[in-house]
PDB file of C-alpha atoms in Angstrom:
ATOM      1  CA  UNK A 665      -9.298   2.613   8.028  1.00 78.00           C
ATOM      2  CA  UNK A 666      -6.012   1.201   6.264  1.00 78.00           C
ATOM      3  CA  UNK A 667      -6.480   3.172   3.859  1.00 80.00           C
ATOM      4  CA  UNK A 668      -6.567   6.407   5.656  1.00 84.00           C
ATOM      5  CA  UNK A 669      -4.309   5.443   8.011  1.00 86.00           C
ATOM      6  CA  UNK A 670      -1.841   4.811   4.644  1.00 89.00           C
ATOM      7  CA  UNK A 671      -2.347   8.509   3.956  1.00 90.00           C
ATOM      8  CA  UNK A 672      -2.075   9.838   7.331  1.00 92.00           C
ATOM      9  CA  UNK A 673       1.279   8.134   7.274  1.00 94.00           C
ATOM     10  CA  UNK A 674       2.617  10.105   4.296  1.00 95.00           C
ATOM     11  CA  UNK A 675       3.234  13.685   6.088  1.00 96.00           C
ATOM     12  CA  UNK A 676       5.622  11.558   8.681  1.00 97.00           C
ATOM     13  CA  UNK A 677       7.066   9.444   6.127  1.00 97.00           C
ATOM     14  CA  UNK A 678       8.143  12.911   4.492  1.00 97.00           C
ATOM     15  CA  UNK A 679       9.151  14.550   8.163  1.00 97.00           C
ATOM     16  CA  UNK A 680      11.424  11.205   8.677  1.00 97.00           C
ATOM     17  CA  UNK A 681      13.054  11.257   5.131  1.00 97.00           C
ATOM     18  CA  UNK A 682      14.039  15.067   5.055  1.00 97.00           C
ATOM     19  CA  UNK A 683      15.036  15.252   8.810  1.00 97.00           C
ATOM     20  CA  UNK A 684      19.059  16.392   8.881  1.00 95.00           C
ATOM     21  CA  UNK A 685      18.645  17.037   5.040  1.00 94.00           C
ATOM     22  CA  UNK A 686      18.063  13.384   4.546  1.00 94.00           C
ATOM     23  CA  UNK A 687      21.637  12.375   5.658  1.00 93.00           C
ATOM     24  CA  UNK A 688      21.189  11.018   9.424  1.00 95.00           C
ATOM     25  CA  UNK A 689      20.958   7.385   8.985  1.00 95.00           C
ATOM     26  CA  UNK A 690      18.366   7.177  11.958  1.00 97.00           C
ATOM     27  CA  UNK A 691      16.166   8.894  10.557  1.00 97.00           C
ATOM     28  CA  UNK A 692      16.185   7.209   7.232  1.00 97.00           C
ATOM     29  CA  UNK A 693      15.754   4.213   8.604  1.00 97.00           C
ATOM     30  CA  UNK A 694      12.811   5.646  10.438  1.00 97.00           C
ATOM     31  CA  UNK A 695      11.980   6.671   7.109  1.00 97.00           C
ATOM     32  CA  UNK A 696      11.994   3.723   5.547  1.00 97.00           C
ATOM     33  CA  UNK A 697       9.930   1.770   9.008  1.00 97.00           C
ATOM     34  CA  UNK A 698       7.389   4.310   8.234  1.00 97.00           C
ATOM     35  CA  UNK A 699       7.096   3.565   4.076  1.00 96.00           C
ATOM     36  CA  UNK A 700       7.163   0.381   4.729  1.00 95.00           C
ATOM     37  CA  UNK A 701       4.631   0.146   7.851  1.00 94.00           C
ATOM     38  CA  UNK A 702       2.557   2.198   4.844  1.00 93.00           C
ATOM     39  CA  UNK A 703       3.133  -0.284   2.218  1.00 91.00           C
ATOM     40  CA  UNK A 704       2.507  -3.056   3.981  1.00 90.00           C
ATOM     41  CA  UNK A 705      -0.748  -1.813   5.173  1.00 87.00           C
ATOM     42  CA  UNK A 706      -2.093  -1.477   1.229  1.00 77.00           C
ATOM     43  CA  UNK A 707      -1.015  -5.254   0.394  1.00 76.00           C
ATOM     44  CA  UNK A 708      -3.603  -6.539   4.202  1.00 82.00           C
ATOM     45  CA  UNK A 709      -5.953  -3.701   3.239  1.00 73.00           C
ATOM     46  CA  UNK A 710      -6.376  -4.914  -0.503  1.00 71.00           C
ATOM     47  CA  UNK A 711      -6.631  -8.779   0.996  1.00 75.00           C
ATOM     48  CA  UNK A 712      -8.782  -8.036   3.659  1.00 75.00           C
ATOM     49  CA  UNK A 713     -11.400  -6.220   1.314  1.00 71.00           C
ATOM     50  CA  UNK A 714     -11.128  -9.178  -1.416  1.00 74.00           C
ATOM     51  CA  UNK A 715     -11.664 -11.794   1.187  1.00 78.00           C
ATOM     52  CA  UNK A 716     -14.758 -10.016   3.400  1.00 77.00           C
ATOM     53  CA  UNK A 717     -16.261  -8.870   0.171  1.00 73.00           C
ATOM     54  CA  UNK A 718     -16.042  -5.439   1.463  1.00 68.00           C
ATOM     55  CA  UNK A 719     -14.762  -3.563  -1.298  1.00 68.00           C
ATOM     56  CA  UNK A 720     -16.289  -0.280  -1.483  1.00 67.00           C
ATOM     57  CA  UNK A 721     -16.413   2.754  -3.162  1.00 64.00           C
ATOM     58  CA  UNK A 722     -14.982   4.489  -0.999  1.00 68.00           C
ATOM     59  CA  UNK A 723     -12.319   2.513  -1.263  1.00 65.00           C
ATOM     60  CA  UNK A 724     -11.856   2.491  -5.214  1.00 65.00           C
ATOM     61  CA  UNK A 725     -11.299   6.350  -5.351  1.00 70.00           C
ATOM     62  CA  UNK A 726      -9.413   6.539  -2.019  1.00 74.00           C
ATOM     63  CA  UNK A 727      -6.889   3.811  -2.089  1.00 77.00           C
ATOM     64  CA  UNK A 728      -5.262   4.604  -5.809  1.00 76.00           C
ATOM     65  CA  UNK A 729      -5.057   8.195  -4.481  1.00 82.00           C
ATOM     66  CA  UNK A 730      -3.139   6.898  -1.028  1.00 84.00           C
ATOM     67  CA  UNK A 731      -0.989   4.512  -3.221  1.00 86.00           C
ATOM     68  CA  UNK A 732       0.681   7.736  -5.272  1.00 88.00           C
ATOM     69  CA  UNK A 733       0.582   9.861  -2.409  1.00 91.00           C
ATOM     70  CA  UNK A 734       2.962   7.674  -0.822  1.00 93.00           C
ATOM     71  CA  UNK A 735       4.777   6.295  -4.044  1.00 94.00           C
ATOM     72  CA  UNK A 736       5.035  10.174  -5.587  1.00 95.00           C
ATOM     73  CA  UNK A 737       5.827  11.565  -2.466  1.00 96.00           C
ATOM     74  CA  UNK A 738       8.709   9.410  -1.953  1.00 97.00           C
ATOM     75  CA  UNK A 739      10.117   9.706  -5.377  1.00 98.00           C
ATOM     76  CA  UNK A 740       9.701  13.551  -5.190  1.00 97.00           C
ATOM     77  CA  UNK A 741      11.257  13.535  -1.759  1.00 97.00           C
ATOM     78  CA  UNK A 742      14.358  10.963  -2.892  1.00 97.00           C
ATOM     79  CA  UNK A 743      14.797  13.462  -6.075  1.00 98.00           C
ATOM     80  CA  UNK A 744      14.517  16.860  -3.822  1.00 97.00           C
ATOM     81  CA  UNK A 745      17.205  14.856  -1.919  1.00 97.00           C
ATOM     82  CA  UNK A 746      19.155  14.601  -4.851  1.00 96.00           C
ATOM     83  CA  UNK A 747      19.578  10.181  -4.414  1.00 95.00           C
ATOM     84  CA  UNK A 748      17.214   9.497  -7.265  1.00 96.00           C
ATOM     85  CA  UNK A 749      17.579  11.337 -10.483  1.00 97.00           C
ATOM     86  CA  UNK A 750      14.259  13.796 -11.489  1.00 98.00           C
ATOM     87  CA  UNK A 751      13.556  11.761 -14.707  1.00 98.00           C
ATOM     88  CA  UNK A 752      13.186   8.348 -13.003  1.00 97.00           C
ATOM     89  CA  UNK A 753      10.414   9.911 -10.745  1.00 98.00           C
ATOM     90  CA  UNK A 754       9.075  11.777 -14.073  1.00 97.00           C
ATOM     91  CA  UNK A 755       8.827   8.893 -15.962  1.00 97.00           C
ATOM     92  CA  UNK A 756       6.981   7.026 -13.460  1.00 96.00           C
ATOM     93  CA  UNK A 757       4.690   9.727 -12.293  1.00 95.00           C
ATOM     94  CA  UNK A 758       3.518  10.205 -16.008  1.00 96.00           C
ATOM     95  CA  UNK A 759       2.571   6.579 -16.141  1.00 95.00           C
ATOM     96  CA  UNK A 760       0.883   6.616 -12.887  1.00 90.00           C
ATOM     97  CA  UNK A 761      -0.976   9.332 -13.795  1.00 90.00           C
ATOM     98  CA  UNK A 762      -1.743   8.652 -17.433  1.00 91.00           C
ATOM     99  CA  UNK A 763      -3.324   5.396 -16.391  1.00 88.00           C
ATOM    100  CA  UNK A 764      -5.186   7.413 -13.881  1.00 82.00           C
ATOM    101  CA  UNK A 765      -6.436   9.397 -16.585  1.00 86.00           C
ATOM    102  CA  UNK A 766      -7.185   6.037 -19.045  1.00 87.00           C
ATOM    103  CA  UNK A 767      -9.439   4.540 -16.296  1.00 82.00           C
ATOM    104  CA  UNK A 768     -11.552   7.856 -16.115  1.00 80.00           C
ATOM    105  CA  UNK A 769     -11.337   7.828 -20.213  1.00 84.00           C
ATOM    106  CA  UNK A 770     -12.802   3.785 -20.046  1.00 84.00           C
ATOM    107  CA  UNK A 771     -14.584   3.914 -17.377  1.00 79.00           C
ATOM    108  CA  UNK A 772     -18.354   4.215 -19.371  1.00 80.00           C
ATOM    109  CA  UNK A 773     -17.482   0.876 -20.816  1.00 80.00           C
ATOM    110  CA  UNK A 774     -15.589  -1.333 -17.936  1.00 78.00           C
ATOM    111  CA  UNK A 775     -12.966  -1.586 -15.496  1.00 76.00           C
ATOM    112  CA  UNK A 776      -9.223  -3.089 -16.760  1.00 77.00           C
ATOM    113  CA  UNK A 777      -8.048  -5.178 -13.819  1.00 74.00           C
ATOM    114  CA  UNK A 778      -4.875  -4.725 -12.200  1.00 76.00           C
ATOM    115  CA  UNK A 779      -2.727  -6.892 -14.289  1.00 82.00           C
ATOM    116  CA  UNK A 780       0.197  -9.094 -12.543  1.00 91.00           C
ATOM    117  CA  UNK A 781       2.525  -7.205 -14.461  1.00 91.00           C
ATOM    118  CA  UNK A 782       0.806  -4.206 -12.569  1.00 87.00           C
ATOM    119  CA  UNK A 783       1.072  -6.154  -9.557  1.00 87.00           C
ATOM    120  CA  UNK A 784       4.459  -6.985  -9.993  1.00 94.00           C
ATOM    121  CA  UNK A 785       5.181  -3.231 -11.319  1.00 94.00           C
ATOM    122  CA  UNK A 786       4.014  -1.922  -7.629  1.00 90.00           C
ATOM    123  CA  UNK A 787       6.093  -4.458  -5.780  1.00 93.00           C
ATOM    124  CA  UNK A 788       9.192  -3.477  -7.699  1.00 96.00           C
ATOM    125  CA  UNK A 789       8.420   0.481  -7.290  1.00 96.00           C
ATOM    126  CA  UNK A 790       7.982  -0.154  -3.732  1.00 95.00           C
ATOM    127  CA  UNK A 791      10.945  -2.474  -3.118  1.00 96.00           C
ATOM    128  CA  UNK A 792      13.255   0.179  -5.090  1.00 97.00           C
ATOM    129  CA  UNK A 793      11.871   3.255  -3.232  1.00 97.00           C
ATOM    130  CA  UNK A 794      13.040   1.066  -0.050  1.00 96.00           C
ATOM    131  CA  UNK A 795      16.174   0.487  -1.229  1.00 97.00           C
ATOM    132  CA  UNK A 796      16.596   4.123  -1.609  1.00 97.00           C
ATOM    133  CA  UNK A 797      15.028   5.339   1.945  1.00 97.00           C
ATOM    134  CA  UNK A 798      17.507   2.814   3.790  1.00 95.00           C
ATOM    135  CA  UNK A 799      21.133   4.491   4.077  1.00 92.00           C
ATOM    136  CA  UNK A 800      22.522   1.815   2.491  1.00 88.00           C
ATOM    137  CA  UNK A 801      26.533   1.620   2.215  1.00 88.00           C
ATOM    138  CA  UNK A 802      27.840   2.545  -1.112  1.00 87.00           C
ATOM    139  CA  UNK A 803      28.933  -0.766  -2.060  1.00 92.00           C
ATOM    140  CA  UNK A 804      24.903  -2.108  -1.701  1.00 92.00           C
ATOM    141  CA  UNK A 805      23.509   0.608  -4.311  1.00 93.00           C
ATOM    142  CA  UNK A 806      24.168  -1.105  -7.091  1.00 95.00           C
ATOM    143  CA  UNK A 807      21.621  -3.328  -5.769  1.00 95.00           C
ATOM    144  CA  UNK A 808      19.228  -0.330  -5.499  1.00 96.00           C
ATOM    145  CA  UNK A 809      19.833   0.563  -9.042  1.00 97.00           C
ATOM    146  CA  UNK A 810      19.376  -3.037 -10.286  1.00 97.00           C
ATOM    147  CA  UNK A 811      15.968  -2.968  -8.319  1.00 97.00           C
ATOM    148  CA  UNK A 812      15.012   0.791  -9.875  1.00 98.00           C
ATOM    149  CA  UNK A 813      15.983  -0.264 -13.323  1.00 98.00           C
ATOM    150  CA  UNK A 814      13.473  -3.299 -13.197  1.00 98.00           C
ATOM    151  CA  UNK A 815      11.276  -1.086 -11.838  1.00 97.00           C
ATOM    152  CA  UNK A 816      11.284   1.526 -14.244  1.00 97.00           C
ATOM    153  CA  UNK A 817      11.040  -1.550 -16.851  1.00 97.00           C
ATOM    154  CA  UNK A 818       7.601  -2.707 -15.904  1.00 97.00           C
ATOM    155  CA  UNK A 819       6.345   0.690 -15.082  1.00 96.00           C
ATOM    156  CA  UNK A 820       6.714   1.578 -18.957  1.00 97.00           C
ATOM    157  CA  UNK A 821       5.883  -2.059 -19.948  1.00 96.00           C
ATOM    158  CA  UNK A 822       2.657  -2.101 -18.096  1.00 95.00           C
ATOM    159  CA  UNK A 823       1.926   1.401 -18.732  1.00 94.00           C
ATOM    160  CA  UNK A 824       1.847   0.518 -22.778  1.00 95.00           C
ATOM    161  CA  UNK A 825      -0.369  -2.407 -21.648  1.00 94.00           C
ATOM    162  CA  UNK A 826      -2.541  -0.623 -20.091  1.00 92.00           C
ATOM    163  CA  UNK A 827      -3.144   1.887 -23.069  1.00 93.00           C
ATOM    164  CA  UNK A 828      -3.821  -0.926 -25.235  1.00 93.00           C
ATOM    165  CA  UNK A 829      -6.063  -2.584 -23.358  1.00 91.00           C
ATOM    166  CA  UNK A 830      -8.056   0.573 -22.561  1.00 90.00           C
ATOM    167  CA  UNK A 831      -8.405   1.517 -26.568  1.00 90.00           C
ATOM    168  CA  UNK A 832      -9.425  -2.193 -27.023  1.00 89.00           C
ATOM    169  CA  UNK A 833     -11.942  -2.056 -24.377  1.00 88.00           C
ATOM    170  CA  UNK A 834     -13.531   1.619 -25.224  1.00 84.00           C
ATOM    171  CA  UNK A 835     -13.522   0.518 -28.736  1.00 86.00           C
ATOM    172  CA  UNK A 836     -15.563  -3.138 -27.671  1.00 85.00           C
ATOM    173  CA  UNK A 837     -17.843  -1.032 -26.044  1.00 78.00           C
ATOM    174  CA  UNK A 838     -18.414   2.024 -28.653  1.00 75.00           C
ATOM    175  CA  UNK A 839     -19.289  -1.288 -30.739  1.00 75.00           C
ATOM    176  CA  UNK A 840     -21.393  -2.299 -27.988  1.00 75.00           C
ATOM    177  CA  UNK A 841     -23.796   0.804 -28.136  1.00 71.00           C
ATOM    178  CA  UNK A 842     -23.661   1.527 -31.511  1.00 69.00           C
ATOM    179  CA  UNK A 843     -27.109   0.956 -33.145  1.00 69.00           C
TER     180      UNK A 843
END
């Protein structure tokens, strides 16, 4: 239910962010209540399902799918709004889906876990695409920035991880059913 609830969220988030052309502060701040309600809801939903052992399939396809609808519809929505430049979302985007694409390419031989540097990689998107939401005074964005730069660091960081570790582990399990 957090899940869906996460993606039922995104079509408001949007409404909220581009309401006045993005400039009313009230509304980014609603903006922001609303990505953040949404964010928060993936960290209890991920916790509660580890803890009650109710992980589910449903779950594994749905809740990567409601993570970038909210992450990629925020960057896209920031960029349309012209505070967040087009190649900062295009860069991350392309990682999120490439290792989209890498866990369908592996997925015969084994799942990668989400790494801390993933883990860490999401909380830094997320904190950065909050920055940006809030209408923030002009002399906080170089915080913003500072936030989005280390973002953008361990998206490309973990994305190279990722690739490596999903060549090592398609290559451990070609081995694996090779006669």
């Amino acid at each position: 239910m957090l899940t869906v609830s996460r993606l039922l969220l995104v079509p408001f988030f949007l409404l909220a962010l581009f309401a006045e052309d993005g400039t009313d502060p009230l509304w980014r701040l609603v903006a922001w209540f609303v990505f953040a309600v949404a964010s928060v809801t993936d960290h209890i939903d991920g916790r509660l399902a580890r803890k009650h052992g109710l992980i589910t399939d449903f779950g594994k396809i749905v809740d990567p799918i409601a993570d970038k609808a909210l992450t990629g519809s925020a960057l896209v929505g920031l960029s349309v709004l012209d505070m967040l430049p087009w190649w900062i979302t295009t860069v991350i985007a392309v990682r999120e889906v490439g290792v989209t694409l890498l866990r369908f390419w592996v997925i015969r031989h084994g799942v990668i876990p989400a790494s801390r540097g993933g883990k860490a990689k999401t909380l830094a998107q997320v904190l950065a695409i909050g920055l940006f939401v809030l209408p923030l005074p002009g002399v906080l964005m170089p915080a913003a920035w500072v936030v989005m730069v280390v973002a953008l660091v361990l998206t490309v960081v973990t994305g190279v991880d990722y690739v490596v570790r999903a060549v090592r582990l398609r290559a451990r399990g070609r081995r694996a059913l090779a006669p």
